[in-house]
XYZ file of C-alpha atoms in Angstrom:
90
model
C -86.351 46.427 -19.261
C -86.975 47.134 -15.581
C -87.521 50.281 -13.982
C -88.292 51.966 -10.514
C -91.207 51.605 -9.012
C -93.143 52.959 -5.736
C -95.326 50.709 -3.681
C -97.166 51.924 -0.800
C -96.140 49.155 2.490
C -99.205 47.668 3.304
C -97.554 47.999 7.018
C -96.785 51.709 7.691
C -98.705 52.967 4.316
C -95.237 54.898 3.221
C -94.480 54.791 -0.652
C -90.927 53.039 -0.894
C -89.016 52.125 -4.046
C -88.568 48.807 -5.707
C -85.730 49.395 -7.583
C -85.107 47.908 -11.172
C -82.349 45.969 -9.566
C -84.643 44.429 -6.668
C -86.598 43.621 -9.912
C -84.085 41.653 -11.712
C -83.017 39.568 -8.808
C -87.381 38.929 -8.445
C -87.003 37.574 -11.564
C -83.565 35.896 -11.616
C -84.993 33.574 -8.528
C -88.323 32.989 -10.025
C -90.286 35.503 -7.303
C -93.752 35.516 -8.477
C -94.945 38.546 -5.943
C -93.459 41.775 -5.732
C -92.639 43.261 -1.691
C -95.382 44.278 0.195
C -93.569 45.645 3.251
C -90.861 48.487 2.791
C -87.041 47.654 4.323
C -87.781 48.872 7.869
C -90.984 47.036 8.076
C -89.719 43.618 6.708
C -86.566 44.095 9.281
C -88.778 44.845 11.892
C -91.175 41.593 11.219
C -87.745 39.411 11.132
C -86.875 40.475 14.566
C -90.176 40.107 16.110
C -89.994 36.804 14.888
C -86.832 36.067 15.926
C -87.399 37.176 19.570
C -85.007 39.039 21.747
C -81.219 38.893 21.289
C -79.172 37.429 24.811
C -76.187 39.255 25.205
C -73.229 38.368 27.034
C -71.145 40.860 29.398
C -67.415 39.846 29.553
C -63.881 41.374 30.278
C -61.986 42.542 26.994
C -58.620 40.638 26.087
C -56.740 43.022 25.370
C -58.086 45.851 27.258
C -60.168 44.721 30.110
C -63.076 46.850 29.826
C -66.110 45.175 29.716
C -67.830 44.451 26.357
C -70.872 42.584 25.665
C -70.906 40.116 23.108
C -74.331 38.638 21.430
C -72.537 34.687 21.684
C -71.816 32.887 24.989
C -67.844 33.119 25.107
C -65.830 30.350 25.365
C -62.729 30.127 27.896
C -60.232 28.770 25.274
C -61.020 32.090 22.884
C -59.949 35.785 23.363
C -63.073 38.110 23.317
C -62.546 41.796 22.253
C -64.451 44.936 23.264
C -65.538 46.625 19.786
C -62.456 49.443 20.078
C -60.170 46.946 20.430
C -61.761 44.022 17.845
C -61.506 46.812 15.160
C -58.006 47.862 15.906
C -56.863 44.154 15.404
C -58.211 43.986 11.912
C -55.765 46.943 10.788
């Protein structure tokens, strides 16, 4: 029913893909316009809108070395350098 279809961004003029999946969710949610902007553009919109991220530099739990986290840490939690957050979830 759906198929594949380039659209030149009306952003950055490249030709990007709107998939027949993309196309079925459209649909499935009652979208009445297709995408304008291609994935890079439409991220890069969101975070201009969304300002600049605050990040937080704090000592690492478990390690010590310093790790900065995008959330103001609280003193009753554990914060984890990245090396050390992933190692806990295995």
């Amino acid at each position: 029913m759906y198929e594949d279809r380039g659209i030149q961004c009306k952003e950055c003029s490249e030709e990007f893909i709107f998939t027949a999946g993309e196309q079925e969710f459209y649909a499935e949610r009652g979208f009445q316009n297709e995408p304008q902007r291609c994935k890079n553009c439409r991220d890069a919109r969101k975070a201009a809108a969304r300002g600049p991220r605050e990040y937080f530099t704090v000592a690492c739990a478990e390690c010590g070395g310093e790790a900065k986290v995008p959330f103001e840490p609280k003193t009753d939690r554990p914060v984890y350098c990245s090396d050390c957050f992933a190692n806990s979830r295995n």
